[in-house]
Short mmCIF file of C-alpha atoms and ligand atoms in Angstrom, two decimals:
data_model
loop_
_atom_site.label_atom_id
_atom_site.label_comp_id
_atom_site.label_asym_id
_atom_site.label_seq_id
_atom_site.Cartn_x
_atom_site.Cartn_y
_atom_site.Cartn_z
CA MET D 953 -27.07 1.08 -17.15
CA LYS D 954 -24.52 -0.15 -19.74
CA LYS D 955 -21.04 -0.38 -17.87
CA PRO D 956 -18.23 2.06 -19.28
CA ASN D 957 -15.48 0.78 -21.30
CA ILE D 958 -12.27 1.40 -19.55
CA SER D 959 -8.77 1.84 -20.75
CA VAL D 960 -5.56 1.59 -18.51
CA LEU D 961 -2.12 2.92 -19.38
CA GLY D 962 1.04 1.63 -17.89
CA ILE D 963 0.88 -1.95 -16.53
CA GLY D 964 2.77 -1.70 -13.09
CA TYR D 965 1.19 -2.61 -9.90
CA VAL D 966 -1.41 0.14 -10.11
CA GLY D 967 -2.20 -0.14 -13.58
CA LEU D 968 -2.45 -3.87 -14.04
CA CYS D 969 -4.30 -4.30 -10.68
CA THR D 970 -6.84 -1.50 -11.82
CA ALA D 971 -7.40 -3.15 -15.11
CA VAL D 972 -7.79 -6.71 -13.58
CA GLY D 973 -9.93 -5.36 -10.70
CA PHE D 974 -12.35 -3.52 -13.24
CA ALA D 975 -12.26 -6.48 -15.67
CA SER D 976 -12.97 -9.17 -12.84
CA LYS D 977 -16.32 -6.91 -12.15
CA GLY D 978 -17.33 -7.25 -15.67
CA TYR D 979 -15.95 -4.19 -17.44
CA ASN D 980 -14.27 -4.19 -20.90
CA VAL D 981 -10.69 -3.07 -19.98
CA ILE D 982 -8.06 -2.35 -22.42
CA ALA D 983 -4.67 -1.87 -21.27
CA SER D 984 -1.91 -0.70 -23.05
CA THR D 985 1.89 -0.37 -22.53
CA HIS D 986 5.40 0.15 -24.44
CA ASP D 987 6.77 -3.03 -22.82
CA ALA D 988 6.18 -5.82 -25.51
CA GLU D 989 7.63 -8.49 -23.27
CA LYS D 990 5.06 -7.64 -20.41
CA ALA D 991 2.08 -7.32 -22.72
CA ALA D 992 2.80 -11.15 -24.19
CA LYS D 993 2.79 -12.38 -20.67
CA ILE D 994 -0.48 -10.69 -19.72
CA ASN D 995 -2.13 -11.72 -22.80
CA LYS D 996 -1.46 -15.13 -21.99
CA GLY D 997 -2.66 -14.84 -18.37
CA ILE D 998 0.77 -14.59 -16.69
CA PRO D 999 1.33 -11.63 -14.35
CA PRO D 1000 4.73 -9.95 -14.96
CA PHE D 1001 5.24 -9.57 -11.02
CA TYR D 1002 4.70 -11.69 -8.30
CA GLU D 1003 1.43 -10.48 -6.51
CA PRO D 1004 -0.75 -12.97 -4.45
CA ASN D 1005 -4.31 -13.48 -5.89
CA LEU D 1006 -3.35 -11.88 -9.19
CA GLN D 1007 -2.67 -14.96 -11.40
CA LYS D 1008 -6.19 -16.47 -10.99
CA LEU D 1009 -8.05 -13.37 -11.62
CA LEU D 1010 -5.75 -12.38 -14.78
CA GLU D 1011 -6.29 -15.61 -16.21
CA GLU D 1012 -9.86 -15.54 -15.91
CA THR D 1013 -10.23 -12.05 -17.21
CA ILE D 1014 -7.55 -12.86 -20.16
CA GLN D 1015 -9.76 -16.07 -21.17
CA ASN D 1016 -13.06 -14.61 -20.92
CA GLY D 1017 -12.05 -11.62 -23.15
CA ARG D 1018 -12.78 -8.91 -20.64
CA LEU D 1019 -9.09 -7.76 -20.35
CA THR D 1020 -6.60 -7.24 -23.14
CA CYS D 1021 -3.22 -5.59 -23.30
CA LEU D 1022 -2.07 -3.78 -26.06
CA ILE D 1023 1.46 -2.69 -27.14
CA ASN D 1024 1.96 0.92 -27.98
CA GLN D 1025 -1.46 1.40 -29.00
CA THR D 1026 -2.61 3.99 -26.48
CA GLU D 1027 -4.77 5.67 -29.40
CA LYS D 1028 -6.87 2.65 -30.06
CA ALA D 1029 -7.24 1.99 -26.41
CA VAL D 1030 -8.73 5.61 -25.66
CA LEU D 1031 -10.91 5.43 -28.97
CA GLU D 1032 -12.66 2.10 -28.01
CA THR D 1033 -13.13 3.28 -24.38
CA ASP D 1034 -15.05 5.69 -22.43
CA LEU D 1035 -12.47 6.34 -19.54
CA THR D 1036 -8.78 6.21 -19.39
CA PHE D 1037 -6.73 5.82 -16.19
CA ASN D 1038 -3.28 6.88 -16.95
CA ALA D 1039 -1.22 4.94 -14.39
CA VAL D 1040 2.25 5.04 -15.98
CA GLY D 1041 5.51 5.33 -13.69
CA THR D 1042 6.74 8.46 -12.45
CA PRO D 1043 10.40 7.82 -11.36
CA SER D 1044 12.64 10.01 -9.44
CA ARG D 1045 15.22 12.28 -10.90
CA PRO D 1046 18.77 12.49 -9.18
CA ASP D 1047 17.80 15.43 -7.25
CA GLY D 1048 14.52 13.55 -5.98
CA SER D 1049 12.02 15.67 -7.80
CA ILE D 1050 9.78 13.41 -10.00
CA ASP D 1051 10.30 12.73 -13.81
CA LEU D 1052 7.18 13.41 -15.74
CA GLN D 1053 8.25 12.33 -18.95
CA PHE D 1054 6.03 9.25 -19.25
CA ILE D 1055 3.08 11.05 -18.03
CA GLU D 1056 3.83 13.83 -20.86
CA THR D 1057 4.19 11.19 -23.76
CA SER D 1058 1.24 9.12 -22.61
CA THR D 1059 -1.08 12.19 -22.28
CA ARG D 1060 0.04 13.50 -25.84
CA ASP D 1061 -1.01 10.10 -27.21
CA ILE D 1062 -4.17 10.47 -25.49
CA GLY D 1063 -4.78 13.94 -26.46
CA GLN D 1064 -4.38 12.73 -30.18
CA ALA D 1065 -6.98 10.01 -29.96
CA LEU D 1066 -9.42 12.48 -28.20
CA SER D 1067 -8.97 14.69 -31.42
CA GLN D 1068 -10.53 11.93 -33.20
CA LYS D 1069 -13.41 11.24 -30.78
CA ASN D 1070 -16.84 12.49 -30.87
CA THR D 1071 -17.94 11.04 -27.56
CA TYR D 1072 -17.27 12.52 -24.03
CA HIS D 1073 -14.27 10.69 -22.47
CA VAL D 1074 -12.81 11.15 -19.02
CA VAL D 1075 -8.86 11.09 -18.25
CA ALA D 1076 -8.24 9.89 -14.70
CA ILE D 1077 -4.65 10.35 -13.46
CA LYS D 1078 -3.83 7.46 -11.20
CA SER D 1079 0.11 7.96 -11.26
CA THR D 1080 1.72 9.75 -8.09
CA VAL D 1081 2.00 13.22 -9.50
CA VAL D 1082 3.00 16.45 -7.48
CA PRO D 1083 0.81 18.93 -6.91
CA GLY D 1084 -0.28 21.22 -10.13
CA THR D 1085 0.68 18.24 -12.63
CA THR D 1086 -2.65 17.57 -13.73
CA GLN D 1087 -3.71 21.08 -13.90
CA ASP D 1088 -0.41 22.67 -15.34
CA ILE D 1089 0.84 20.10 -17.51
CA VAL D 1090 -1.81 17.20 -18.24
CA LYS D 1091 -4.69 19.65 -19.02
CA PRO D 1092 -2.52 21.88 -21.39
CA ILE D 1093 -1.21 19.01 -23.25
CA LEU D 1094 -4.58 17.26 -23.82
CA GLU D 1095 -6.16 20.37 -24.94
CA LYS D 1096 -3.24 21.19 -27.19
CA GLU D 1097 -3.43 17.77 -28.94
CA SER D 1098 -7.15 17.31 -29.16
CA GLU D 1099 -7.86 20.68 -29.92
CA LYS D 1100 -10.88 20.21 -27.58
CA LYS D 1101 -11.68 21.82 -24.35
CA CYS D 1102 -11.36 20.52 -21.02
CA GLY D 1103 -14.51 20.33 -19.06
CA SER D 1104 -16.97 20.47 -22.00
CA ASP D 1105 -15.51 18.02 -24.65
CA PHE D 1106 -13.51 15.73 -22.38
CA GLY D 1107 -13.40 15.34 -18.70
CA LEU D 1108 -10.37 15.25 -16.29
CA CYS D 1109 -9.74 13.91 -12.62
CA MET D 1110 -6.84 13.13 -10.18
CA ASN D 1111 -7.67 9.83 -8.91
CA PRO D 1112 -4.69 8.82 -6.39
CA GLU D 1113 -4.23 5.06 -5.67
CA PHE D 1114 -3.44 3.62 -2.16
CA LEU D 1115 -3.01 0.00 -2.84
CA ARG D 1116 -0.14 -1.97 -1.12
CA GLN D 1117 2.00 -4.53 -3.00
CA GLY D 1118 1.36 -7.83 -1.50
CA SER D 1119 -2.11 -7.07 -0.97
CA ALA D 1120 -3.05 -5.26 -3.98
CA PHE D 1121 -6.50 -7.01 -4.51
CA GLU D 1122 -7.51 -6.90 -0.70
CA ASP D 1123 -6.89 -2.95 -1.00
CA THR D 1124 -8.50 -2.53 -4.34
CA LEU D 1125 -11.64 -4.24 -3.49
CA HIS D 1126 -11.94 -2.94 0.17
CA ALA D 1127 -10.42 0.61 -0.29
CA ASP D 1128 -10.45 2.99 2.68
CA ARG D 1129 -11.59 5.71 0.73
CA ILE D 1130 -11.66 6.93 -2.95
CA VAL D 1131 -10.14 10.31 -3.48
CA ILE D 1132 -11.41 12.08 -6.66
CA GLY D 1133 -9.73 15.31 -7.62
CA GLU D 1134 -11.93 17.19 -10.30
CA TYR D 1135 -11.57 19.49 -12.89
CA ASP D 1136 -15.26 20.31 -13.33
CA LYS D 1137 -18.36 18.51 -11.64
CA LYS D 1138 -19.20 16.22 -14.83
CA SER D 1139 -15.86 14.75 -14.77
CA GLY D 1140 -16.06 13.84 -10.90
CA ASP D 1141 -19.64 12.63 -11.11
CA THR D 1142 -18.53 10.37 -14.04
CA LEU D 1143 -15.59 9.01 -11.85
CA GLU D 1144 -17.91 8.75 -8.52
CA ASN D 1145 -20.39 6.99 -10.69
CA LEU D 1146 -18.07 4.46 -11.91
CA TYR D 1147 -17.02 3.68 -8.42
CA LYS D 1148 -20.35 3.43 -6.83
CA ASN D 1149 -20.99 0.99 -9.50
CA PHE D 1150 -17.99 -0.91 -9.11
CA TYR D 1151 -18.38 -1.23 -5.35
CA GLY D 1152 -22.04 -1.53 -4.91
CA LYS D 1153 -23.03 -1.22 -1.14
CA ASN D 1154 -19.74 -1.46 -0.07
CA THR D 1155 -18.72 1.65 -1.65
CA PRO D 1156 -16.20 3.46 0.74
CA PRO D 1157 -16.25 6.98 1.43
CA ILE D 1158 -15.53 9.21 -1.47
CA ILE D 1159 -13.55 12.59 -1.16
CA ARG D 1160 -14.17 14.81 -3.94
CA THR D 1161 -11.63 17.77 -4.12
CA THR D 1162 -9.71 19.78 -6.42
CA LEU D 1163 -7.10 18.33 -8.92
CA SER D 1164 -4.01 19.54 -6.45
CA ALA D 1165 -5.44 18.73 -3.29
CA ALA D 1166 -5.85 15.12 -4.63
CA GLU D 1167 -2.38 15.05 -5.97
CA LEU D 1168 -1.20 16.33 -2.37
CA ILE D 1169 -3.39 13.70 -0.48
CA LYS D 1170 -1.41 10.75 -1.95
CA TYR D 1171 2.26 12.52 -0.81
CA ALA D 1172 0.84 13.25 2.43
CA SER D 1173 -0.73 9.95 3.09
CA ASN D 1174 2.53 7.92 2.09
CA SER D 1175 4.62 10.64 4.14
CA LEU D 1176 2.91 10.07 7.11
CA LEU D 1177 3.19 6.45 7.07
CA ALA D 1178 6.73 6.70 6.40
CA THR D 1179 7.00 9.25 9.26
CA LYS D 1180 5.27 6.74 11.63
CA ILE D 1181 8.05 3.91 10.58
CA SER D 1182 10.95 6.17 10.98
CA PHE D 1183 9.45 7.43 14.46
CA ILE D 1184 8.86 3.73 15.61
CA ASN D 1185 12.47 3.03 14.51
CA THR D 1186 13.95 5.99 16.51
CA ILE D 1187 12.26 4.88 19.54
CA ALA D 1188 13.49 1.32 18.65
CA ASN D 1189 17.04 2.74 18.80
CA VAL D 1190 16.16 4.48 22.28
CA CYS D 1191 14.91 1.14 23.66
CA GLU D 1192 18.08 -0.54 22.56
CA LYS D 1193 19.83 1.57 25.19
CA ILE D 1194 17.65 0.65 28.19
CA PRO D 1195 17.84 -3.06 29.63
CA GLY D 1196 14.48 -4.50 29.52
CA ALA D 1197 13.12 -2.29 27.14
CA ASP D 1198 11.41 -3.74 24.04
CA VAL D 1199 9.72 -1.42 21.12
CA LYS D 1200 7.34 -4.12 20.54
CA ILE D 1201 5.74 -3.82 23.81
CA VAL D 1202 6.00 0.10 23.57
CA ALA D 1203 4.26 0.07 20.15
CA THR D 1204 1.64 -2.35 20.80
CA ALA D 1205 0.56 -0.03 23.87
CA MET D 1206 1.03 3.20 21.84
CA GLY D 1207 -1.43 1.68 18.99
CA LEU D 1208 -3.95 1.06 21.64
CA ASP D 1209 -4.74 4.75 21.79
CA LYS D 1210 -7.38 5.42 19.18
CA ARG D 1211 -5.56 8.60 18.29
CA ILE D 1212 -2.40 6.69 17.31
CA GLY D 1213 -3.62 3.73 15.94
CA PRO D 1214 -1.57 0.17 15.65
CA LEU D 1215 -0.59 0.06 12.17
CA PHE D 1216 2.58 0.87 10.72
CA LEU D 1217 4.63 0.91 13.83
CA ASN D 1218 6.48 -1.96 13.25
CA ALA D 1219 10.30 -1.31 14.06
CA GLY D 1220 12.49 -2.83 11.72
CA LEU D 1221 15.07 -2.11 9.00
CA GLY D 1222 12.98 1.08 7.47
CA TYR D 1223 10.60 1.53 4.39
CA GLY D 1224 11.87 0.36 1.01
CA GLY D 1225 9.94 -0.32 -2.18
CA SER D 1226 9.09 1.94 -5.00
CA CYS D 1227 6.87 4.43 -3.33
CA PHE D 1228 7.80 5.59 0.17
CA PRO D 1229 11.35 6.44 -0.63
CA LYS D 1230 10.55 8.09 -4.02
CA ASP D 1231 7.32 10.00 -2.44
CA VAL D 1232 8.94 11.25 0.54
CA LYS D 1233 12.08 12.65 -1.73
CA ALA D 1234 9.50 14.35 -4.35
CA LEU D 1235 7.60 16.06 -1.51
CA ILE D 1236 10.74 17.35 -0.03
CA ALA D 1237 11.93 18.45 -3.46
CA TYR D 1238 8.42 20.03 -4.56
CA SER D 1239 8.35 22.04 -1.13
CA LYS D 1240 11.84 23.05 -1.29
CA ASN D 1241 10.90 24.71 -4.69
CA LEU D 1242 8.09 26.45 -3.19
CA GLY D 1243 10.30 27.99 -0.64
CA TYR D 1244 9.33 25.51 2.46
CA ARG D 1245 12.15 23.28 3.75
CA LEU D 1246 10.56 20.11 5.05
CA GLU D 1247 12.96 19.46 7.90
CA LEU D 1248 10.25 16.79 9.41
CA LEU D 1249 10.59 14.75 6.01
CA GLU D 1250 14.22 15.13 5.83
CA ALA D 1251 14.80 13.60 9.36
CA VAL D 1252 12.43 10.71 8.45
CA GLU D 1253 14.59 10.09 5.45
CA SER D 1254 18.10 10.43 7.50
CA VAL D 1255 16.62 7.59 10.10
CA ASN D 1256 15.41 5.50 7.39
CA LYS D 1257 18.79 5.59 5.61
CA ALA D 1258 20.82 4.84 8.64
CA GLN D 1259 18.35 1.85 9.89
CA PRO D 1260 19.65 -0.92 7.82
CA LEU D 1261 22.96 -0.56 8.63
CA LYS D 1262 22.30 -1.35 12.29
CA VAL D 1263 22.01 -5.02 11.54
CA VAL D 1264 25.71 -4.83 10.02
CA GLN D 1265 27.07 -3.24 13.23
CA PHE D 1266 25.10 -5.97 15.28
CA CYS D 1267 26.95 -8.49 13.43
CA LYS D 1268 30.29 -6.92 14.19
CA GLU D 1269 29.06 -6.85 17.83
CA LEU D 1270 28.55 -10.70 17.49
CA LEU D 1271 31.52 -11.83 15.24
CA GLY D 1272 34.06 -9.43 15.64
CA SER D 1273 35.82 -8.98 12.18
CA LEU D 1274 33.30 -10.11 9.35
CA LYS D 1275 36.31 -11.03 6.92
CA GLY D 1276 35.70 -14.46 6.01
CA LYS D 1277 32.64 -15.14 8.08
CA ARG D 1278 29.59 -16.83 6.49
CA ILE D 1279 26.33 -14.45 6.95
CA ALA D 1280 23.14 -15.99 6.04
CA ILE D 1281 20.30 -13.43 4.64
CA LEU D 1282 16.78 -14.62 5.27
CA GLY D 1283 14.67 -12.28 2.95
CA LEU D 1284 15.65 -10.24 -0.13
CA ALA D 1285 12.09 -8.50 -1.27
CA PHE D 1286 11.29 -4.94 0.08
CA LYS D 1287 8.60 -6.49 2.12
CA ALA D 1288 6.95 -9.96 2.48
CA ASP D 1289 4.55 -11.25 -0.25
CA THR D 1290 6.30 -9.45 -3.33
CA ASP D 1291 9.45 -10.13 -5.69
CA ASP D 1292 10.12 -6.56 -5.81
CA MET D 1293 13.47 -5.28 -4.84
CA ARG D 1294 13.35 -1.68 -5.61
CA GLU D 1295 14.93 0.16 -2.53
CA ALA D 1296 14.89 -2.94 -0.77
CA ARG D 1297 16.56 -2.68 2.80
CA VAL D 1298 18.93 -5.97 2.03
CA ILE D 1299 20.76 -3.69 -0.86
CA PRO D 1300 22.98 -1.76 1.59
CA ILE D 1301 22.82 -4.25 4.25
CA ILE D 1302 24.47 -6.98 1.73
CA ASN D 1303 26.89 -4.20 0.03
CA GLN D 1304 28.14 -3.42 3.55
CA LEU D 1305 28.81 -7.05 4.29
CA ILE D 1306 30.57 -7.69 1.06
CA LYS D 1307 32.64 -4.66 1.76
CA GLU D 1308 33.56 -6.01 5.36
CA GLY D 1309 34.79 -9.02 3.54
CA ALA D 1310 31.66 -11.49 4.54
CA ASN D 1311 30.82 -14.27 2.57
CA VAL D 1312 26.95 -13.76 1.96
CA THR D 1313 24.53 -16.45 1.15
CA ALA D 1314 20.44 -15.32 0.61
CA TYR D 1315 17.36 -16.88 0.41
CA ASP D 1316 13.69 -15.42 -0.42
CA PRO D 1317 10.80 -17.57 -1.20
CA VAL D 1318 10.23 -15.53 -4.68
CA ALA D 1319 12.94 -12.67 -4.88
CA ILE D 1320 15.87 -14.73 -6.02
CA PRO D 1321 15.63 -14.00 -9.76
CA THR D 1322 15.38 -10.33 -8.92
CA ALA D 1323 18.43 -10.66 -6.69
CA LYS D 1324 20.53 -12.24 -9.23
CA ALA D 1325 20.03 -9.19 -11.50
CA ILE D 1326 21.30 -6.89 -8.93
CA PHE D 1327 23.89 -8.88 -6.80
CA LYS D 1328 25.04 -11.33 -9.89
CA ASN D 1329 27.46 -13.91 -8.43
CA LYS D 1330 28.83 -11.65 -5.75
CA ILE D 1331 26.87 -13.71 -3.12
CA HIS D 1332 25.61 -17.29 -3.37
CA TYR D 1333 21.82 -17.98 -3.43
CA ALA D 1334 20.24 -20.81 -1.22
CA ALA D 1335 17.34 -23.06 -2.48
CA SER D 1336 15.64 -23.20 0.99
CA ALA D 1337 16.04 -21.26 4.25
CA ILE D 1338 17.66 -24.49 5.77
CA GLU D 1339 20.17 -24.70 3.22
CA CYS D 1340 20.95 -21.02 3.81
CA LEU D 1341 21.49 -21.59 7.28
CA LYS D 1342 24.06 -24.23 6.86
CA ASN D 1343 27.57 -23.72 8.45
CA ALA D 1344 26.59 -19.90 8.91
CA ASP D 1345 28.41 -17.81 11.33
CA CYS D 1346 25.42 -15.42 11.64
CA CYS D 1347 21.83 -14.96 10.34
CA ILE D 1348 19.77 -11.84 9.60
CA ILE D 1349 16.33 -11.86 9.17
CA VAL D 1350 15.56 -8.59 6.60
CA THR D 1351 12.08 -9.74 5.32
CA GLU D 1352 9.00 -10.67 7.54
CA TRP D 1353 7.93 -13.57 5.36
CA ASP D 1354 5.57 -16.12 6.98
CA GLU D 1355 8.03 -18.81 6.07
CA PHE D 1356 10.46 -17.28 8.41
CA LYS D 1357 8.16 -16.80 11.20
CA LYS D 1358 7.57 -20.60 11.46
CA LEU D 1359 11.15 -21.36 12.15
CA LYS D 1360 12.27 -22.72 15.43
CA PRO D 1361 15.20 -22.40 17.58
CA GLU D 1362 16.38 -25.57 16.72
CA ASP D 1363 16.45 -24.90 12.91
CA PHE D 1364 19.15 -22.51 13.66
CA THR D 1365 20.98 -24.39 16.38
CA ARG D 1366 21.29 -27.53 14.20
CA ASN D 1367 22.36 -26.03 11.04
CA MET D 1368 24.30 -22.92 11.83
CA LYS D 1369 27.75 -23.17 12.45
CA HIS D 1370 27.64 -20.72 15.32
CA PRO D 1371 24.06 -19.87 16.01
CA ASN D 1372 23.91 -15.92 16.03
CA LEU D 1373 20.74 -14.60 15.05
CA ILE D 1374 19.79 -10.64 14.34
CA ASP D 1375 15.90 -10.28 14.01
CA GLY D 1376 15.73 -7.24 11.77
CA ARG D 1377 11.84 -7.42 11.36
CA ARG D 1378 10.82 -8.37 15.04
CA ILE D 1379 9.40 -11.88 13.99
CA TYR D 1380 10.76 -14.14 16.91
CA ASN D 1381 9.81 -14.16 20.66
CA PRO D 1382 12.93 -12.89 22.30
CA GLU D 1383 12.19 -15.02 25.32
CA GLU D 1384 12.11 -18.09 23.03
CA PHE D 1385 15.36 -17.38 21.34
CA THR D 1386 17.70 -15.86 23.71
CA GLN D 1387 17.87 -19.06 25.86
CA LYS D 1388 18.99 -21.18 23.10
CA MET D 1389 21.13 -18.84 20.84
CA LYS D 1390 23.09 -15.29 20.52
CA PHE D 1391 20.20 -13.18 19.70
CA LYS D 1392 19.94 -9.65 18.75
CA ALA D 1393 16.92 -7.59 17.54
CA ILE D 1394 15.85 -4.15 16.58
CA GLY D 1395 14.73 -2.22 19.31
CA LEU D 1396 15.35 -4.74 21.98
CA GLY D 1397 17.21 -3.71 25.23
CA HIS D 1398 20.51 -5.73 25.53
C1 UGA K 1353 2.78 2.01 -0.20
C2 UGA K 1353 1.56 2.16 0.94
O1 UGA K 1353 1.05 1.49 1.94
C3 UGA K 1353 0.28 2.47 -0.32
O2 UGA K 1353 -0.96 2.90 0.42
C4 UGA K 1353 0.22 3.27 -1.42
O3 UGA K 1353 -0.55 3.11 -2.21
C5 UGA K 1353 1.83 2.64 -2.20
O4 UGA K 1353 2.72 2.83 -1.11
C6 UGA K 1353 1.90 3.29 -3.33
O5 UGA K 1353 2.26 4.50 -2.87
O6 UGA K 1353 1.78 2.93 -4.43
P1 UGA K 1353 3.95 -0.46 -0.46
O7 UGA K 1353 4.86 0.41 -0.94
O8 UGA K 1353 3.29 -1.47 -1.53
O9 UGA K 1353 2.52 0.62 -0.19
O10 UGA K 1353 4.16 -1.25 0.83
P2 UGA K 1353 3.72 -0.93 2.58
O11 UGA K 1353 3.18 -2.23 2.91
O12 UGA K 1353 3.40 0.35 2.71
O13 UGA K 1353 5.45 -0.88 2.94
C7 UGA K 1353 6.31 -0.07 2.61
C8 UGA K 1353 7.63 -0.35 3.21
O14 UGA K 1353 7.49 0.21 4.61
C9 UGA K 1353 8.15 -1.74 3.18
O15 UGA K 1353 9.56 -1.91 3.27
C10 UGA K 1353 7.83 -2.16 4.84
O16 UGA K 1353 8.65 -3.33 5.02
C11 UGA K 1353 8.06 -0.91 5.71
N1 UGA K 1353 6.93 -0.95 6.82
C12 UGA K 1353 5.65 -1.03 6.75
C13 UGA K 1353 7.74 -1.04 8.03
O17 UGA K 1353 9.23 -1.10 8.07
N2 UGA K 1353 7.05 -0.92 9.17
C14 UGA K 1353 5.82 -1.01 9.07
O18 UGA K 1353 5.01 -0.86 10.17
C15 UGA K 1353 5.08 -1.20 7.87
#
């Protein structure tokens, strides 16, 4: 059977990883974006962001011609393909609700292209959108612009994405499940066949459902994961008040219960990134509009907001006033294996340290260029973890990079002016470190 040609709109994490994923399995893929600078990089095989394993596959698929990236040519992308994944961004509005302007404009472009097509084409929404969006906004725009009928002339699906930054390819190639929300059976069959072809005998469970249930599955999944994180952080906060208690052992023991599971129970500075903060807010706002107050998620958010500032408090407990003190920050990215700093926990931490008069020096293996755009010359940037530690009064671990896990107590004692260490991500063994220096950690009974 001939492989369908695929177009992908939007080249953020989801769009680009989808495009490269399909191209790497031999599909012809056309990506389209309005961002000329990013498109130029992609067409040279250079990823516009840091993601392990992306570079090699991107290079390969660009060189063998399976993937091309167009600038502002959605119509061409749709006309030359059989199925379009729409993965444009859905940012937050100031009130937390989602901003659908990119979905609306890209859908208009798709609709206009469909008006010129005589063959069946499926549109699959991959962007995270609140329930009702695909049915009530996307479908009418497509029908109006194309003057065609959804379900017979073209197909429509909502196909949420669950990949994580930092392990995007691993997650794409070994997905736990595929969710297909379908307008009609033919649309769902087309997408299911595509995935069965893509995964072969490793096809994960495929859930077929309505458009709005698929939309809600994405929000409910991200919100539960965010809830697990805030939950374990509240247990961490309790542990800190109990001498001898350590949230790590509590989480390990809890995670062995199959009903609970071990994942997403790492206590620390809370969740950041472009998804959890935005999606939890959007579900709260959406639900409020329906007349239901999501108090549980409001609490999840407020725990998450307070969590990063705890390490500033720890810092003050160790040093007294922070005025003129040198603080070393290890880790700027919102999590390891990415250079993304959207909603990174380090932002409120550094802002508060600066407010208290501290001198901040920071190091991250890949996120320093991103940090420079945010903090400019308000902080210093080090070229290595050891350089960052030199003459510091206190060090705070903010991101759980493997590189930091390898540091030994001597790396801190030999280089710092006063070896005070705060482990905000629980990467060190307290027994090893408390003997050699002043050591505080999230969720550790002091
Ligand atoms: C998240 C979801 O995990 C993906 O399934 C989803 O597809 C994606 O959002 C999305 O909606 O696009 P991502 O934001 O890339 O993926 O990263 P995660 O690994 O989920 O981490 C999010 C934040 O939670 C990070 O700041 C991380 O440090 C924090 N976290 C994670 C914890 O504090 N503790 C944990 O145990 C796990």
